[in-house]
PDB file of C-alpha atoms in Angstrom:
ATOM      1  CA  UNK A   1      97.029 -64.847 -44.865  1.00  0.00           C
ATOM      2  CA  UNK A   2      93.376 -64.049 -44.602  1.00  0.00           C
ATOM      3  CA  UNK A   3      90.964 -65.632 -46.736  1.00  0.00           C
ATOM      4  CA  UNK A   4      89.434 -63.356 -49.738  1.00  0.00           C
ATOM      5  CA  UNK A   5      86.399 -65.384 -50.703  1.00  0.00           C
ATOM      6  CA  UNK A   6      83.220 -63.281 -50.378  1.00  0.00           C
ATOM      7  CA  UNK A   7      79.891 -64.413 -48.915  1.00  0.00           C
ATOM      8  CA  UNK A   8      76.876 -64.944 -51.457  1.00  0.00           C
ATOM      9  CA  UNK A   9      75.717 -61.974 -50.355  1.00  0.00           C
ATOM     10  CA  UNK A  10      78.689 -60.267 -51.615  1.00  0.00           C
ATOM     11  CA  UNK A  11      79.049 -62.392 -54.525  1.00  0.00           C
ATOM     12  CA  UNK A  12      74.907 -61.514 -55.576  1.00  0.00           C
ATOM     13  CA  UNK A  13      75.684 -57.704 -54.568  1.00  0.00           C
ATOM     14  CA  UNK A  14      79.012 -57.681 -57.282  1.00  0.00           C
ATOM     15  CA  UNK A  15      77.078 -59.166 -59.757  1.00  0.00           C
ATOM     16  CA  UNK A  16      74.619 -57.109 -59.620  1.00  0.00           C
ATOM     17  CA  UNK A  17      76.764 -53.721 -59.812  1.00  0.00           C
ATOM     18  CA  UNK A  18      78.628 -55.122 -62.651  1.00  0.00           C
ATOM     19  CA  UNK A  19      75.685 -55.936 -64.437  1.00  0.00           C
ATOM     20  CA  UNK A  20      74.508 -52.351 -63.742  1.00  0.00           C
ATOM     21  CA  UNK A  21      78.094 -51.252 -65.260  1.00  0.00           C
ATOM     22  CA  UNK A  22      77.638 -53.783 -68.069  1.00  0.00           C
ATOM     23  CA  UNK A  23      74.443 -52.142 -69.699  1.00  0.00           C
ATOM     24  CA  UNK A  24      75.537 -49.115 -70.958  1.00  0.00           C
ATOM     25  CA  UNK A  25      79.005 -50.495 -72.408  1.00  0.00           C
ATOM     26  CA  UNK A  26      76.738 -52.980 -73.869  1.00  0.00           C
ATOM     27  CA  UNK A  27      74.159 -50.562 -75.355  1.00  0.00           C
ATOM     28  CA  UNK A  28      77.339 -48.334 -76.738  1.00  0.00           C
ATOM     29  CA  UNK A  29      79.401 -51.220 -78.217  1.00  0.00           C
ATOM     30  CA  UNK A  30      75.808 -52.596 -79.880  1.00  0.00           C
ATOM     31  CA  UNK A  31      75.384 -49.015 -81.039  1.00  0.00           C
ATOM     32  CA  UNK A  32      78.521 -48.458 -82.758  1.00  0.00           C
ATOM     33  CA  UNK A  33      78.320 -51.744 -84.274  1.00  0.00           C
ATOM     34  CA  UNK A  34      75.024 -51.655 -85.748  1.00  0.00           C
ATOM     35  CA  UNK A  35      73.910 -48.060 -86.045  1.00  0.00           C
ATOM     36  CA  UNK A  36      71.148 -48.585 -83.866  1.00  0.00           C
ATOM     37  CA  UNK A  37      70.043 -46.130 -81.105  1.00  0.00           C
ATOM     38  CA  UNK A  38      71.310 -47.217 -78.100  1.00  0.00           C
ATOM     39  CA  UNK A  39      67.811 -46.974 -76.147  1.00  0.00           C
ATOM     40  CA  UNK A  40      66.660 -50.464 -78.683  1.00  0.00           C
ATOM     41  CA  UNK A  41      69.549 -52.701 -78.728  1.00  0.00           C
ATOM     42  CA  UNK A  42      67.533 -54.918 -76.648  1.00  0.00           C
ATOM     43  CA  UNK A  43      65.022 -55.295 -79.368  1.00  0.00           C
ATOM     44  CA  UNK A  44      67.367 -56.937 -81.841  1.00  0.00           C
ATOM     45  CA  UNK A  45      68.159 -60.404 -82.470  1.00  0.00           C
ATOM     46  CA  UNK A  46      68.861 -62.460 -79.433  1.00  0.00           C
ATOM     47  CA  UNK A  47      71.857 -63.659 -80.519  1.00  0.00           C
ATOM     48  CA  UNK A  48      73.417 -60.255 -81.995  1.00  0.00           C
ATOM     49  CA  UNK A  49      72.420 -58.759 -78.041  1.00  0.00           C
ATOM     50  CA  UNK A  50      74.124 -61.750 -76.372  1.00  0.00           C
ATOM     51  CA  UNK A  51      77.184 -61.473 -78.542  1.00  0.00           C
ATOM     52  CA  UNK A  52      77.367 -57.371 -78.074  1.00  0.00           C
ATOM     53  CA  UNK A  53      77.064 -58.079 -73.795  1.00  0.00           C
ATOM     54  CA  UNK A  54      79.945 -60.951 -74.503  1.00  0.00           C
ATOM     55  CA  UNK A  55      81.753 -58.492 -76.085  1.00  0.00           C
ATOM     56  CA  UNK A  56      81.519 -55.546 -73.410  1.00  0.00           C
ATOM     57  CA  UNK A  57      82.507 -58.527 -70.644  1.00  0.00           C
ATOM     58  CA  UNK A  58      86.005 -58.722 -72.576  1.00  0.00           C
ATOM     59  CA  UNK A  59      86.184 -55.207 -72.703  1.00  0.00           C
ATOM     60  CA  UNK A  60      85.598 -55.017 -68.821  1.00  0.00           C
ATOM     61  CA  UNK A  61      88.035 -58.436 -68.171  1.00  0.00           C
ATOM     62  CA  UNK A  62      90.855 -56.636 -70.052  1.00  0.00           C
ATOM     63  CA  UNK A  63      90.243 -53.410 -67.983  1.00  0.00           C
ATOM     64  CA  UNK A  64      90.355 -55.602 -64.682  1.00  0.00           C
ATOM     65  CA  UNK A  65      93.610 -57.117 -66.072  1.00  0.00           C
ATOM     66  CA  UNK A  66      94.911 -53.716 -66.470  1.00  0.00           C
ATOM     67  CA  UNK A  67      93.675 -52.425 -63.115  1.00  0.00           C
ATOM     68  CA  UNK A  68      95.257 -55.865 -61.638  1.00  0.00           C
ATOM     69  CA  UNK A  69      98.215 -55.044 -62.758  1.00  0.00           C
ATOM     70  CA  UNK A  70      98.408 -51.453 -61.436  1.00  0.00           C
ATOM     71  CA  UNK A  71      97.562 -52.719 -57.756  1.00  0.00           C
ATOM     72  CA  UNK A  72     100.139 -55.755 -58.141  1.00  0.00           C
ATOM     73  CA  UNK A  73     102.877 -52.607 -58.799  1.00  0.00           C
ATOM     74  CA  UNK A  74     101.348 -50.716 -56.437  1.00  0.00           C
ATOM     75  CA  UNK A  75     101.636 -53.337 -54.033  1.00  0.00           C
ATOM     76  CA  UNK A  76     105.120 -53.876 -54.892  1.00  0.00           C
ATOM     77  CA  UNK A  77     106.652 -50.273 -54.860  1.00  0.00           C
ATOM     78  CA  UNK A  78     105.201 -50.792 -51.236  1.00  0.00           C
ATOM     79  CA  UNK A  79     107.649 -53.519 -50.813  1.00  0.00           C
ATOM     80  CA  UNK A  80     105.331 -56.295 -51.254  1.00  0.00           C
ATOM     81  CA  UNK A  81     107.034 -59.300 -52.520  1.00  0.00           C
ATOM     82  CA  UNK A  82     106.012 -61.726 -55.578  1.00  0.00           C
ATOM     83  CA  UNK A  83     105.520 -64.589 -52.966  1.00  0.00           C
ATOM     84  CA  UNK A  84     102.995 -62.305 -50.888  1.00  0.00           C
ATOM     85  CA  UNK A  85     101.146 -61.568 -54.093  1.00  0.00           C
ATOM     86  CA  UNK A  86     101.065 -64.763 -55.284  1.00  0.00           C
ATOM     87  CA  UNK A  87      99.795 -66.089 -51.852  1.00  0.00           C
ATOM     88  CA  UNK A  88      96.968 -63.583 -52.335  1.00  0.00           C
ATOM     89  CA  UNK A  89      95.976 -64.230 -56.369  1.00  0.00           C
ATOM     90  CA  UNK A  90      96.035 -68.395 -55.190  1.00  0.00           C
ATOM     91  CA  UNK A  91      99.324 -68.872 -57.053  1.00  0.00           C
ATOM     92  CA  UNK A  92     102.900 -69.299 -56.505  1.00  0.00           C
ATOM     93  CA  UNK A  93     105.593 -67.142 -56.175  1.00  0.00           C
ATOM     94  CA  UNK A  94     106.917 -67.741 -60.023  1.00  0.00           C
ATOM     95  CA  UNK A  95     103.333 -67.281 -61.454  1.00  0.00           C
ATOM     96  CA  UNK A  96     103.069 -63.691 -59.688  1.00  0.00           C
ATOM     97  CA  UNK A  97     106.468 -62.902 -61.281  1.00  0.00           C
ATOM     98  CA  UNK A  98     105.204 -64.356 -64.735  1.00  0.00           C
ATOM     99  CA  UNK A  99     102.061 -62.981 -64.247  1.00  0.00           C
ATOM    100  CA  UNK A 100     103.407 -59.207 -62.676  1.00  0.00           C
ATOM    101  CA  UNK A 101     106.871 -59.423 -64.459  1.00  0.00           C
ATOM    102  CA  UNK A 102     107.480 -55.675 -63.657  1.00  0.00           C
ATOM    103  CA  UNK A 103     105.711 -55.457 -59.971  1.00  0.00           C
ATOM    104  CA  UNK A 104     108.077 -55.581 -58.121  1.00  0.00           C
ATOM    105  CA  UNK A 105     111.201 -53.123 -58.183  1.00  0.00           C
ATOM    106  CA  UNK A 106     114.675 -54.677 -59.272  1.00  0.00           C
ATOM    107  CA  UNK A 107     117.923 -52.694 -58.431  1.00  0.00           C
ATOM    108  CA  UNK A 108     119.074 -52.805 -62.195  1.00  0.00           C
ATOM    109  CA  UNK A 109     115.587 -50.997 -63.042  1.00  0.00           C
ATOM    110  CA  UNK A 110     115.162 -48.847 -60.548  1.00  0.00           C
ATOM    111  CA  UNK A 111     117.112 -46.284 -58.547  1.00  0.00           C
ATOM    112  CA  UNK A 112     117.071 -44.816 -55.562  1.00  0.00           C
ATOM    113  CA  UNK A 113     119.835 -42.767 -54.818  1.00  0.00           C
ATOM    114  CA  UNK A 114     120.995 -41.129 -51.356  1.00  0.00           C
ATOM    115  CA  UNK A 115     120.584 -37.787 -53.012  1.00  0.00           C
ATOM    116  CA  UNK A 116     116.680 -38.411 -53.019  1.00  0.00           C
ATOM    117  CA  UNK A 117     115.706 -39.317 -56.533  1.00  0.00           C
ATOM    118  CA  UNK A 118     114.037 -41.773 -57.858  1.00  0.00           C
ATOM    119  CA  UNK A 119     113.921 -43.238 -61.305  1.00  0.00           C
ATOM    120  CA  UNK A 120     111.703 -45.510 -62.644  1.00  0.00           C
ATOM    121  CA  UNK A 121     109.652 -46.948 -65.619  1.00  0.00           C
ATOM    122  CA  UNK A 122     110.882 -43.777 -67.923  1.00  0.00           C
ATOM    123  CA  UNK A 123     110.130 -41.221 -65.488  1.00  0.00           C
ATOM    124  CA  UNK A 124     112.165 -39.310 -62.250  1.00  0.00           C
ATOM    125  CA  UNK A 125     110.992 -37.938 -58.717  1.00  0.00           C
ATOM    126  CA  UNK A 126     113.160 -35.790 -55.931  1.00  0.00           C
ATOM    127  CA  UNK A 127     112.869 -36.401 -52.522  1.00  0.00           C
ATOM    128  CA  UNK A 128     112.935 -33.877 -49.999  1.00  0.00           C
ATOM    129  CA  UNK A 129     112.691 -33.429 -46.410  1.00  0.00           C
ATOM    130  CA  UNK A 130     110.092 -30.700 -45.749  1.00  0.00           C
ATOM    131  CA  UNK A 131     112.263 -28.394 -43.015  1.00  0.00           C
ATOM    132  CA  UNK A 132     108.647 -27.399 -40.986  1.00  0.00           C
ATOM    133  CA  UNK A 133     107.501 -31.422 -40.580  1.00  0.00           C
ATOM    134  CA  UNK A 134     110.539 -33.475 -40.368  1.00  0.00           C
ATOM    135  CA  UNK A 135     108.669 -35.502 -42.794  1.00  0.00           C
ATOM    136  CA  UNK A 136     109.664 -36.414 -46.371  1.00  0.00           C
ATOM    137  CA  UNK A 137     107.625 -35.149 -49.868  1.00  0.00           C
ATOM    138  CA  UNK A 138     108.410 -35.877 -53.498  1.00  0.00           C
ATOM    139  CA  UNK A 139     107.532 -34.231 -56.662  1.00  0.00           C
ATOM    140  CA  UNK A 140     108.212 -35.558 -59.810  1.00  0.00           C
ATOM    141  CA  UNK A 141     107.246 -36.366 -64.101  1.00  0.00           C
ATOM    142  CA  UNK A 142     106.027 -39.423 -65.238  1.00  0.00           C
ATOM    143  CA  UNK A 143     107.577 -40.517 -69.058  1.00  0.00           C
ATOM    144  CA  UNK A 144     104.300 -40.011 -70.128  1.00  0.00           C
ATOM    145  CA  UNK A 145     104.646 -35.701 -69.354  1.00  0.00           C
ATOM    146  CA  UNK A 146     102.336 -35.809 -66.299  1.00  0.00           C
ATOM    147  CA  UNK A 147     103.678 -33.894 -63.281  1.00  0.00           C
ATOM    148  CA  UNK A 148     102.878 -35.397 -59.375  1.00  0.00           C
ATOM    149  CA  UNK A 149     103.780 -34.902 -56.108  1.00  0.00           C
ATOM    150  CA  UNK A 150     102.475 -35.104 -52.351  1.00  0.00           C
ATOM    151  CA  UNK A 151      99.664 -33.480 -51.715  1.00  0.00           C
ATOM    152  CA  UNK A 152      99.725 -29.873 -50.614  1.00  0.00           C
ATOM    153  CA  UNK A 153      99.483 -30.272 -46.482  1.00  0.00           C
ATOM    154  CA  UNK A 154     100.269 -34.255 -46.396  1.00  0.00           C
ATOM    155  CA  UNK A 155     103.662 -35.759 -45.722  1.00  0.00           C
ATOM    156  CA  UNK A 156     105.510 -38.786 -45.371  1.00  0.00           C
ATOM    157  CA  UNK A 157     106.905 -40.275 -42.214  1.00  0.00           C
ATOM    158  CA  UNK A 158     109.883 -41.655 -43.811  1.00  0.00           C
ATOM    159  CA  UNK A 159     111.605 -40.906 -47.003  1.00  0.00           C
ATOM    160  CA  UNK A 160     111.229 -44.711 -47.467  1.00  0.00           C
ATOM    161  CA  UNK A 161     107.396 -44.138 -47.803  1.00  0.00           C
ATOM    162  CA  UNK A 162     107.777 -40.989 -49.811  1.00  0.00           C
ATOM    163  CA  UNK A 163     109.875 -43.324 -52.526  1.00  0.00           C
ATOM    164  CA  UNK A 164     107.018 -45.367 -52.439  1.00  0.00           C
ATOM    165  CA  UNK A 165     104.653 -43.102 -53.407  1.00  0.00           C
ATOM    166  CA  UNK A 166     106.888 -41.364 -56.053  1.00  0.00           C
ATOM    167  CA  UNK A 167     107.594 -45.439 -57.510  1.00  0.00           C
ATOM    168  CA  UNK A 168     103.789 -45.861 -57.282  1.00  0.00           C
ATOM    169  CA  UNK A 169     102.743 -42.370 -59.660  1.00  0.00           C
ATOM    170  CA  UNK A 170     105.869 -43.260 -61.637  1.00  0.00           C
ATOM    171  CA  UNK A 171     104.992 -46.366 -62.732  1.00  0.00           C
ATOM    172  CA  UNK A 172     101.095 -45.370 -63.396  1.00  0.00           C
ATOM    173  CA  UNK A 173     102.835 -42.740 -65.375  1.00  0.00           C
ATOM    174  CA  UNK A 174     105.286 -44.759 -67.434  1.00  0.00           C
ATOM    175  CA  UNK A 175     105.261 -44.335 -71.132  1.00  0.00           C
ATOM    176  CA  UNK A 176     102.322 -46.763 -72.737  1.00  0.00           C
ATOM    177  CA  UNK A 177     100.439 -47.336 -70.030  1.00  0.00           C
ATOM    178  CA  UNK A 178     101.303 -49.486 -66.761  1.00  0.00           C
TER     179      UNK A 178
END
């Protein structure tokens, strides 16, 4: 497995472009919370500026958690296994599956039948083999309403693949969030 630490050039680069996503959270969560225009939050109390940036950095480390977990079921409706993604978060196999508990596809939850559907996380895809390709495209409603499919002019080489995409939107899609 390849090694995912990043230079300090990347490292300096990151910070810097979160910072530069930080400010205007910051400014807006300040705002809201004391009534004050947005444009002189940093002319407040030290302390009341520092603890409305804290407070925009847990708003951004629960987004990352939630984007986290989208990839890790992302990753897994592409077959990747909890020991792969543990290998690649630092931790093992049974922390991925603590951390990821729904990342990776179980036969009990999820069902992919011969007659191309899918079915997962509250929703439902259908599988079809486009006649004019030989290759395999899926349309289908996630539990929360929104309709997907492949894109008009792609396909997918196998129907394997196009179950994968299908389990991917479905899950993104699944009633409450993924």
């Amino acid at each position: 497995m390849a090694s995912f630490e990043i230079t300090p050039e990347e490292r300096a680069a990151l910070d810097t472009a979160l910072h530069d996503a930080l400010h205007p959270l910051a400014s807006a969560v300040r705002s809201r919370t004391t009534g004050q225009p947005e444009d002189r939050m940093w002319d407040a109390d030290p302390v009341e500026v520092t603890l409305s940036v804290l407070a925009a950095w847990k708003v951004v480390d629960a987004e990352v958690k939630r984007l986290t977990a989208i990839a890790a079921g992302t990753a897994g409706s592409y077959g990747a296994s909890y020991e792969q993604m543990g290998a690649v978060w630092g931790i093992t196999r049974q922390g991925a599956r603590k951390k990821w508990p729904d990342a990776v596809s179980r036969p009990a939850t999820t069902t992919a039948r011969t007659d191309g559907r899918v079915e997962l996380c509250g929703g439902s895809a259908e599988l079809a083999r486009d006649p004019a390709s030989g290759g395999w495209r899926w349309a289908g409603t996630g539990a929360d309403g929104v309709r997907g499919g492949t894109a008009d002019g792609a396909r997918h080489a196998t129907k394997e693949e196009a179950a994968a995409h299908a389990g991917a939107f479905l899950q993104a899609h699944a009633s409450g969030g993924a």
